[in-house]
mmCIF file of C-alpha atoms and ligand atoms in Angstrom:
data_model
loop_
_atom_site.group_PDB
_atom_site.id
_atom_site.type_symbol
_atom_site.label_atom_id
_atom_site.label_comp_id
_atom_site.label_asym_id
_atom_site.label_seq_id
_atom_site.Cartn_x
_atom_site.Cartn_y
_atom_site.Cartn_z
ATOM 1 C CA UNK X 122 26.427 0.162 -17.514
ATOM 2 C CA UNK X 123 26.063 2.680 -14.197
ATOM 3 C CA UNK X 124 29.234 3.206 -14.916
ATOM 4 C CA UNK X 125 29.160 5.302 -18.517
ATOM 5 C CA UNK X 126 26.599 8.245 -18.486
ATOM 6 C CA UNK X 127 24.349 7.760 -21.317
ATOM 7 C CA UNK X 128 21.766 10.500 -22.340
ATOM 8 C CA UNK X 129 18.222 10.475 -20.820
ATOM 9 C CA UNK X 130 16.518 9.511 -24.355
ATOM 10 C CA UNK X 131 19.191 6.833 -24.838
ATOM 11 C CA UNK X 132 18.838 5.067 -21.394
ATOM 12 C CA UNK X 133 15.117 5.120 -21.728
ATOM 13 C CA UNK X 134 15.348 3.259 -25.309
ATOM 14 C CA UNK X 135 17.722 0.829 -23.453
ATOM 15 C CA UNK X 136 15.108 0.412 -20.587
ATOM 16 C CA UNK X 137 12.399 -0.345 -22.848
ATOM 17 C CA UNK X 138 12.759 -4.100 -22.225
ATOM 18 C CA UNK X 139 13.117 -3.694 -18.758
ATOM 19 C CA UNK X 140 9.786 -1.526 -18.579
ATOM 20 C CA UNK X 141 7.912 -3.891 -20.388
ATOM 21 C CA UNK X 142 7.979 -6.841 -18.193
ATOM 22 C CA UNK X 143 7.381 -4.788 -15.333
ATOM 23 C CA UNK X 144 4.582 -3.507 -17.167
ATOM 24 C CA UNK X 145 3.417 -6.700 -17.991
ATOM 25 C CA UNK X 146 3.711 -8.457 -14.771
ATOM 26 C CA UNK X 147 1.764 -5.656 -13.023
ATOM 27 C CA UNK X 148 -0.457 -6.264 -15.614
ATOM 28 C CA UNK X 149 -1.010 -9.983 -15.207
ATOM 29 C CA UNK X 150 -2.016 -8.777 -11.613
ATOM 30 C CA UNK X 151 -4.276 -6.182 -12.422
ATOM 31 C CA UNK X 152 -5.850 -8.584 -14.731
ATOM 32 C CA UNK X 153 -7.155 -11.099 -11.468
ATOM 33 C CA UNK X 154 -7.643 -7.835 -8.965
ATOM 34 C CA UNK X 155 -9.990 -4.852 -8.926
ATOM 35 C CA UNK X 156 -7.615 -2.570 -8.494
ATOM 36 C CA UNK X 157 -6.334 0.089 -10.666
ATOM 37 C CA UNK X 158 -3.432 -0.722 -13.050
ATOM 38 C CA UNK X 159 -1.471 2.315 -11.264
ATOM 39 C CA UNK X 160 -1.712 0.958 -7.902
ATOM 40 C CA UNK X 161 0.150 -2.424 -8.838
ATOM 41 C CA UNK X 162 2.435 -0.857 -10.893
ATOM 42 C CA UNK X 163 3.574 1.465 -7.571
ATOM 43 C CA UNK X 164 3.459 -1.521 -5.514
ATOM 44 C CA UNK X 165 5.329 -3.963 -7.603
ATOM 45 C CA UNK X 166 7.110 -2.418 -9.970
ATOM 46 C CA UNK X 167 10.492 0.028 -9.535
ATOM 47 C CA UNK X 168 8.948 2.730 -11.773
ATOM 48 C CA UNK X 169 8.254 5.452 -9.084
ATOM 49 C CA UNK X 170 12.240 5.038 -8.153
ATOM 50 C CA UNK X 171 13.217 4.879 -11.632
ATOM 51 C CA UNK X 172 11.043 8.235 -12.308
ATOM 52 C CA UNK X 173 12.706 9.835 -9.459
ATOM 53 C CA UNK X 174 10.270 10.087 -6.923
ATOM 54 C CA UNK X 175 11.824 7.993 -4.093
ATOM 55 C CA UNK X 176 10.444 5.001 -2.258
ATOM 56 C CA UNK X 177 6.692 4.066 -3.204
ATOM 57 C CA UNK X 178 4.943 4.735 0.562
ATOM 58 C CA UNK X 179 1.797 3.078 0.544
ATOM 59 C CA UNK X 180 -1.406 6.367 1.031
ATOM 60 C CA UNK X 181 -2.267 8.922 -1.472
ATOM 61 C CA UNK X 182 0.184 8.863 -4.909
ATOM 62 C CA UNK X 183 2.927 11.661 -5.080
ATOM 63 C CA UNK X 184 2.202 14.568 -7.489
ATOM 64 C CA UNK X 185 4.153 12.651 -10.070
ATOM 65 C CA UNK X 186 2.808 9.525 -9.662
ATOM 66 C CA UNK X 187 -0.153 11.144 -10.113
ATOM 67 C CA UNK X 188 0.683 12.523 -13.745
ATOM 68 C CA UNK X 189 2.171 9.504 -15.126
ATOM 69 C CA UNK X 190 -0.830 7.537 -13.656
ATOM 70 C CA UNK X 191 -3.188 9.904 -15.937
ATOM 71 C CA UNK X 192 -1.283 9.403 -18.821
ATOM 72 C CA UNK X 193 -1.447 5.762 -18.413
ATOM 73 C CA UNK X 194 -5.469 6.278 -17.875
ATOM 74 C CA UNK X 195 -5.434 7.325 -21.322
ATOM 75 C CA UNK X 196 -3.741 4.721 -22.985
ATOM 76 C CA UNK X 197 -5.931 2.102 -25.217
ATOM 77 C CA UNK X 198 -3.588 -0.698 -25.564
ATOM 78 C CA UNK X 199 -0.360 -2.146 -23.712
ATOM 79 C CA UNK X 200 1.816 -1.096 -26.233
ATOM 80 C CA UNK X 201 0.944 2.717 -25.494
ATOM 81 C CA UNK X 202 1.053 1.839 -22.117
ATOM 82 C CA UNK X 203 5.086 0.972 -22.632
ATOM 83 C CA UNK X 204 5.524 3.945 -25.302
ATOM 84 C CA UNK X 205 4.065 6.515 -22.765
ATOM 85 C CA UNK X 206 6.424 4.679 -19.633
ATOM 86 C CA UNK X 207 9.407 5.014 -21.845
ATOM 87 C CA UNK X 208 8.525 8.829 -22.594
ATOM 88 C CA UNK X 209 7.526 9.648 -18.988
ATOM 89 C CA UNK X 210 10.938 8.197 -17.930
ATOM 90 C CA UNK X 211 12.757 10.220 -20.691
ATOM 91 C CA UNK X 212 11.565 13.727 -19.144
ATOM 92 C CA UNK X 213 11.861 12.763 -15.498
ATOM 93 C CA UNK X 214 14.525 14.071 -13.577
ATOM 94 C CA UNK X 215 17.564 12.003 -12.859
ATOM 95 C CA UNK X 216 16.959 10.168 -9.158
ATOM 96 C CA UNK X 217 18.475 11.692 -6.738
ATOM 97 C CA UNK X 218 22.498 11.019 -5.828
ATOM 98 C CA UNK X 219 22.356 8.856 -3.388
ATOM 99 C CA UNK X 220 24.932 7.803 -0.464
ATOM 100 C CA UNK X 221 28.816 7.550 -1.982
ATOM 101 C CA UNK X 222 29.910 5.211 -3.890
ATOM 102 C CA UNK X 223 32.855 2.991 -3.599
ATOM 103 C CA UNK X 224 32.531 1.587 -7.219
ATOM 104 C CA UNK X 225 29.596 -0.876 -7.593
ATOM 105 C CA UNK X 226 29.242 -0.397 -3.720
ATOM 106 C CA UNK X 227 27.430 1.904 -1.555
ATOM 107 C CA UNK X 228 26.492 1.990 2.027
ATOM 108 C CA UNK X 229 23.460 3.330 4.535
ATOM 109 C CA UNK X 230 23.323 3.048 8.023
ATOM 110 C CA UNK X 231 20.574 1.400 10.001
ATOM 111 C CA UNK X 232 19.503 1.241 13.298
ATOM 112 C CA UNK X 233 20.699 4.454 14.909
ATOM 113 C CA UNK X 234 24.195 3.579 12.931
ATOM 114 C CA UNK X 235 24.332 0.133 14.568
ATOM 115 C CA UNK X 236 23.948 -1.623 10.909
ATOM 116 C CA UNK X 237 25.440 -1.268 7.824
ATOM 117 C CA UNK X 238 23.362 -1.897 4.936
ATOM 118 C CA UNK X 239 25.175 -2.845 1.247
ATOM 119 C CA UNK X 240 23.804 -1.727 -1.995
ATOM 120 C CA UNK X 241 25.675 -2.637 -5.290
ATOM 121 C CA UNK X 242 24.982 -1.685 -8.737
ATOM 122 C CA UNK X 243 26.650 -1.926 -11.799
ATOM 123 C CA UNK X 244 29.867 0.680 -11.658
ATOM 124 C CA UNK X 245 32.005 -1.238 -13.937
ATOM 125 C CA UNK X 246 33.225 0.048 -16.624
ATOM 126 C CA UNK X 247 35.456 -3.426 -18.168
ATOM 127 C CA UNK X 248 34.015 -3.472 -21.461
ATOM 128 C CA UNK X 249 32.710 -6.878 -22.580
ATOM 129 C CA UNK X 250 32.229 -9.117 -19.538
ATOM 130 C CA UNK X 251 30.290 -8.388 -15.991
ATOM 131 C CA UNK X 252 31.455 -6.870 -12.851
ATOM 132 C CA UNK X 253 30.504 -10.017 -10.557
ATOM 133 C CA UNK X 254 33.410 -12.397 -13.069
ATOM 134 C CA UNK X 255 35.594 -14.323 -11.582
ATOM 135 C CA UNK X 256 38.733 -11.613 -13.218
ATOM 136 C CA UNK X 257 37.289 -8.770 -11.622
ATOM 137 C CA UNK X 258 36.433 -9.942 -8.130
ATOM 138 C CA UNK X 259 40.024 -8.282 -6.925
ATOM 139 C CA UNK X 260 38.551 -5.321 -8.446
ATOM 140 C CA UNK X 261 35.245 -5.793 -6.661
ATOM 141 C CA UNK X 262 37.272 -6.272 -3.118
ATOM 142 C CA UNK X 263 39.172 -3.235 -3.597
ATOM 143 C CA UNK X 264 35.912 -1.363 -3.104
ATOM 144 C CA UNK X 265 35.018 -2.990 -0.489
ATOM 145 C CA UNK X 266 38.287 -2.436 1.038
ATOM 146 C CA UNK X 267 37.923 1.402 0.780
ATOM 147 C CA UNK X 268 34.247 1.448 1.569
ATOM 148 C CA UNK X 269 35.030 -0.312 4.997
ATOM 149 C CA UNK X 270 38.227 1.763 5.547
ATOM 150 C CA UNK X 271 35.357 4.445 5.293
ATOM 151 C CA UNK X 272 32.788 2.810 7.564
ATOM 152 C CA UNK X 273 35.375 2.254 10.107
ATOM 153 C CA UNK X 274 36.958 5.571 10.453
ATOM 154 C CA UNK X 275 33.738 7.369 10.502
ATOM 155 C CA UNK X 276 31.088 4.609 11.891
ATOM 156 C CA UNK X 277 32.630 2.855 14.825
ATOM 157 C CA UNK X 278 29.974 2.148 16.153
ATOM 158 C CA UNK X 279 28.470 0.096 13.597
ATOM 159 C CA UNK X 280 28.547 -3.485 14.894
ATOM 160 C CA UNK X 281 26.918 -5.427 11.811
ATOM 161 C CA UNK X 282 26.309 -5.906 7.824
ATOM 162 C CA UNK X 283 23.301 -6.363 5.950
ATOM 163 C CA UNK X 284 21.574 -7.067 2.924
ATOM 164 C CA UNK X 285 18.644 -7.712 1.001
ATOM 165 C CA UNK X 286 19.208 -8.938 -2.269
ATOM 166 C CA UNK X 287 18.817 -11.684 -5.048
ATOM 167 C CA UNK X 288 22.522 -11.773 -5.310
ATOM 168 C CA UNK X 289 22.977 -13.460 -2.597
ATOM 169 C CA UNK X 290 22.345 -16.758 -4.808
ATOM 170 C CA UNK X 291 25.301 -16.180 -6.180
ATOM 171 C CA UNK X 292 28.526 -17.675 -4.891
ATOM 172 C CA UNK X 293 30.054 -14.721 -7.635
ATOM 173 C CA UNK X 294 28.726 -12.687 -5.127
ATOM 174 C CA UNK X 295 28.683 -14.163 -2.060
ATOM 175 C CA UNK X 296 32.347 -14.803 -2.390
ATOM 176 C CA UNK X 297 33.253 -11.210 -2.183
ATOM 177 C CA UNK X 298 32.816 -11.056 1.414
ATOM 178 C CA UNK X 299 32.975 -12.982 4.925
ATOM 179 C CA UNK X 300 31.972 -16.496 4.184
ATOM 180 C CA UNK X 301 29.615 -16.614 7.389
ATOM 181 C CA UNK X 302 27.690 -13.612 5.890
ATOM 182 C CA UNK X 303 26.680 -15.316 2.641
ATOM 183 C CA UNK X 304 25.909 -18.728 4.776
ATOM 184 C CA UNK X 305 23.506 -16.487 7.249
ATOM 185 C CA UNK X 306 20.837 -15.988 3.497
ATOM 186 C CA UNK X 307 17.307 -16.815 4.333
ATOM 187 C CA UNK X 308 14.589 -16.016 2.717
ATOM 188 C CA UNK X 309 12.378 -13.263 4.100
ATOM 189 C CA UNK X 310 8.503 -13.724 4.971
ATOM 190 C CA UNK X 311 7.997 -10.437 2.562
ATOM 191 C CA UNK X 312 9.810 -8.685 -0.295
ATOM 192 C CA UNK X 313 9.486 -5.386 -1.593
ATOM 193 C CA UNK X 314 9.360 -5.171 -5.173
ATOM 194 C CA UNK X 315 9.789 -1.112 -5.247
ATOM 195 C CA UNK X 316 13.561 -1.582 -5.562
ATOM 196 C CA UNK X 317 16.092 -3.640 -7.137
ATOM 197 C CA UNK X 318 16.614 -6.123 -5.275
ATOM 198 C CA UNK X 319 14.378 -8.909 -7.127
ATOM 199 C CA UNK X 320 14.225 -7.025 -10.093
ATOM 200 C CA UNK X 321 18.024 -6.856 -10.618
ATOM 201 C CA UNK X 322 18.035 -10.593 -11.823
ATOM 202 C CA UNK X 323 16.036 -9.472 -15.106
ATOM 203 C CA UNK X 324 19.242 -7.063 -15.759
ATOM 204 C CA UNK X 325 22.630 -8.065 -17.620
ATOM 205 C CA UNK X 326 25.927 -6.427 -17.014
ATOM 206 C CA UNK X 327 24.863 -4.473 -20.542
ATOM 207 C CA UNK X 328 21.836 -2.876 -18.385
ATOM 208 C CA UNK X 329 19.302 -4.660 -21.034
ATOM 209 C CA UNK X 330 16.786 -7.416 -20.103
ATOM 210 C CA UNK X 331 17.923 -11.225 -19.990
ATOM 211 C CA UNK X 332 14.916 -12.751 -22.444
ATOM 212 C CA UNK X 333 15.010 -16.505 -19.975
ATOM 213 C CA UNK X 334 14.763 -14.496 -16.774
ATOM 214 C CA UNK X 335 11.698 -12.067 -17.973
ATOM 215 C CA UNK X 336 9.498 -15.262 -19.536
ATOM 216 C CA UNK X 337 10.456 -17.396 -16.796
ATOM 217 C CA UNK X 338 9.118 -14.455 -14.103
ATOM 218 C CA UNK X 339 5.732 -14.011 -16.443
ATOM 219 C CA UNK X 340 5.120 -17.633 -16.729
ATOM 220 C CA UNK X 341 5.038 -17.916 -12.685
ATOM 221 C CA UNK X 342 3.081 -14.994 -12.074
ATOM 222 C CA UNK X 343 0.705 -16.136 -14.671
ATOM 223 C CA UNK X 344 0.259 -18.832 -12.663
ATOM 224 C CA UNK X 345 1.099 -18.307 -9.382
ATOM 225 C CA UNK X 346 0.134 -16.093 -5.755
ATOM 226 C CA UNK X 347 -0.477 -12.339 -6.478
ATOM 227 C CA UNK X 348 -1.095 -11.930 -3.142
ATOM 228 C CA UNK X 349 3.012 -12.564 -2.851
ATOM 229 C CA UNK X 350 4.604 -11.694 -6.097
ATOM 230 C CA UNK X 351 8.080 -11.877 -5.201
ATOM 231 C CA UNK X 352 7.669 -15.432 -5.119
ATOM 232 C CA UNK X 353 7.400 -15.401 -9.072
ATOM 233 C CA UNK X 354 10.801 -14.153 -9.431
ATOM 234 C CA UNK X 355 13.475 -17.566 -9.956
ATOM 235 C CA UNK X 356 16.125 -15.820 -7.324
ATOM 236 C CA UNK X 357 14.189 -15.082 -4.373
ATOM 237 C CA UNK X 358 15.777 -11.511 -2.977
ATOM 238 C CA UNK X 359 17.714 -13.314 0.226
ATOM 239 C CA UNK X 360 18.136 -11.281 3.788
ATOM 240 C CA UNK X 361 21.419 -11.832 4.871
ATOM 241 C CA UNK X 362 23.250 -9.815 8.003
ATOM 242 C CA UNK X 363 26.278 -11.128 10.350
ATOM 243 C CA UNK X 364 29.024 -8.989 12.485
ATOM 244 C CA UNK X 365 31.387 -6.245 11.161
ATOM 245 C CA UNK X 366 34.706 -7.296 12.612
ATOM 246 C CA UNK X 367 34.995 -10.423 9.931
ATOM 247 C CA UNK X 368 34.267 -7.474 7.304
ATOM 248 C CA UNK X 369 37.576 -5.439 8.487
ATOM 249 C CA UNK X 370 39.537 -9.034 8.956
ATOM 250 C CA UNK X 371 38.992 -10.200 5.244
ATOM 251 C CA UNK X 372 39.800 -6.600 3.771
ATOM 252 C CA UNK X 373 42.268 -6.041 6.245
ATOM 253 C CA UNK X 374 41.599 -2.679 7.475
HETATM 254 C C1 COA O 410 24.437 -7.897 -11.220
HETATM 255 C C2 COA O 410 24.492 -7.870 -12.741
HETATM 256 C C3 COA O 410 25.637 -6.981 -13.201
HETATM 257 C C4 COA O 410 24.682 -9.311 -13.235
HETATM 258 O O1 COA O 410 24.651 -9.307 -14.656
HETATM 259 P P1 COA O 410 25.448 -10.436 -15.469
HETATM 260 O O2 COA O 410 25.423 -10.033 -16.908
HETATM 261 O O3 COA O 410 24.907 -11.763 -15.086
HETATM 262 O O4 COA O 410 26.894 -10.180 -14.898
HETATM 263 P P2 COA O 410 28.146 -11.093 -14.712
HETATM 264 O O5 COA O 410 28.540 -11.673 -16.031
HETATM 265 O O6 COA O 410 29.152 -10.253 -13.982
HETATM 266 O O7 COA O 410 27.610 -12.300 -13.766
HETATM 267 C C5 COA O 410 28.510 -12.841 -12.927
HETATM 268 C C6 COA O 410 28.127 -14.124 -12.326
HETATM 269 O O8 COA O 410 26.799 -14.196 -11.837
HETATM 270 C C7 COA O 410 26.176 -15.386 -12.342
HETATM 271 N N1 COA O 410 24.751 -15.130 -12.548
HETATM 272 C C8 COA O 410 24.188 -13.973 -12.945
HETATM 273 N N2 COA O 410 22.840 -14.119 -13.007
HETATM 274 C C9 COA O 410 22.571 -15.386 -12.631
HETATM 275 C C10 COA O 410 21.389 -16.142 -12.490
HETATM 276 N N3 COA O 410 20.194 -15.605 -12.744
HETATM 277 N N4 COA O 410 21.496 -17.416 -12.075
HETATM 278 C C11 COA O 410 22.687 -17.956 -11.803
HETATM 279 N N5 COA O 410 23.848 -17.314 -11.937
HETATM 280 C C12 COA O 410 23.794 -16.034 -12.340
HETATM 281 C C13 COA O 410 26.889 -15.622 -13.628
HETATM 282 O O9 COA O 410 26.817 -16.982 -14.028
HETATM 283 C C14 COA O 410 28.307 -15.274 -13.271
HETATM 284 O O10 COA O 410 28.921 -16.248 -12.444
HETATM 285 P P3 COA O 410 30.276 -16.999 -12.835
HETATM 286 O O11 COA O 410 31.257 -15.934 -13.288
HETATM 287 O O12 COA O 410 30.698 -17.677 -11.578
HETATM 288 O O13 COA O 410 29.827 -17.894 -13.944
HETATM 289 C C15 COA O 410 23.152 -7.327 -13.340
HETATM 290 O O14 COA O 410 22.137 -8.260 -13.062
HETATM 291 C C16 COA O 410 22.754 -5.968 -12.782
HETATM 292 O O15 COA O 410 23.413 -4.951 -13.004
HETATM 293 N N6 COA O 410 21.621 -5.930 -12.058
HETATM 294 C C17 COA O 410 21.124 -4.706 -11.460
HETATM 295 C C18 COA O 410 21.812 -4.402 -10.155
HETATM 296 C C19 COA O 410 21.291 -5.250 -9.017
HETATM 297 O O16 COA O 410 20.630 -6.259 -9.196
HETATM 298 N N7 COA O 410 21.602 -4.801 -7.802
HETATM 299 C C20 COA O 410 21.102 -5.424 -6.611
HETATM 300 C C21 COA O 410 20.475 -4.367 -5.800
HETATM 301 S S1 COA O 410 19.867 -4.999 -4.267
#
């Protein structure tokens, strides 16, 4: 869904879903703290990404969190609550362009350039079926291939891979690279929930919220520790890291 560039109104319409559970699970955790509904939403939510204001740093709100958090002040009900997310979104600028991408892939470097870090999001442009299916996973090394043609040549001093990410549960994932990186997944004492990388799960390949996934994640945070949230979500975001040289081995660069 990355993949095709959609207007700003459109993508906001399509989001709608996706804004409401976040919405609604910040609310569900406003609704046993003391603290204000804008606060969990910058904690726990990806809004202040998706509005294009970067990472949510915990200390005093950016300028822009700052506007949408007065609109939101103003709101009488939940359902202007969502209406007034979905416009703020609308007239936000795009978020920044990030690193390069290698199709789904991208890449930073961590640890004074010791560590390569993996992001993926949804590139693919196949039409009716996902980008992480078994047909496409040739496609899916190819980028890989390139992207770590591209870390070696300019990164040789990178020594290892990481990730952080719920798709690690999945061997349609998992089997894209060195076995002995998927098998090193454990799950992490703490999770931020500022990115994607629990809230992917609630996505499908469309971009537009999968209905089980969002009632299952309300019913457990309904019911379960707000003082760890990520723990609601049914795939727990996984750490995973392991060397480089099995990366360039397997794609043969
Ligand atoms: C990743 C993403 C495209 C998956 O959406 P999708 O509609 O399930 O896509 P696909 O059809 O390609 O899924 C492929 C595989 O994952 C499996 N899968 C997806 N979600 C699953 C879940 N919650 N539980 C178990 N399996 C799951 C599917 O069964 C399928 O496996 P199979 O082909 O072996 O049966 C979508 O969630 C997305 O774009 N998320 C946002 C990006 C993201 O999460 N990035 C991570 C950043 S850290």
């Amino acid at each position: 869904m990355d993949g095709i560039i959609e207007p700003r109104r459109e993508a906001a319409e399509r989001l709608r879903g996706y804004f409401e559970v976040q919405l609604r699970f910040a609310e569900t955790i406003t609704a046993r703290t003391a603290r204000p509904l804008a606060d969990t939403l910058r904690e726990v939510t990806n809004l202040h990404r998706r509005f294009g204001l970067g990472r949510a740093r915990a200390g005093p709100a950016s300028e822009g969190w700052a506007r949408y958090a007065e609109g939101l002040a103003r709101c009488a009900s939940a359902a202007e609550r969502l209406d007034w997310t979905v416009a703020f979104f609308a007239d936000a600028p795009p978020e920044p362009p990030g690193a390069r991408r290698f199709g789904c892939f991208s890449y930073e470097l961590q640890d004074e350039d010791q560590v390569v870090r993996i992001h993926f999001s949804n590139r693919d442009s196949g039409g009716d079926r996902g980008p992480l299916v078994r047909a496409k996973a040739d496609r899916r090394v190819s980028e890989l291939r390139e992207m770590f043609g591209h870390v070696r040549a300019r990164h040789g001093q990178a020594r290892a891979v990481r990730g952080g990410s719920w798709l690690y549960n999945l061997e349609a994932y998992r089997r894209l690279f060195p076995r002995d990186y998927g098998a090193s997944a454990f799950e992490p004492e703490r999770v931020r929930l500022d990115g994607t990388s629990s809230w992917g799960q609630l996505l499908d390949f469309r971009g537009t919220v999968k209905p089980a996934v969002a009632q299952a994640l309300l019913d457990n945070i309904g019911q379960g520790d707000i003082a760890a949230p990520w723990r609601a979500f049914p795939l727990r975001a996984l750490s995973v890291e392991s060397p480089i040289a099995p990366f360039y081995r397997l794609y043969g660069v």
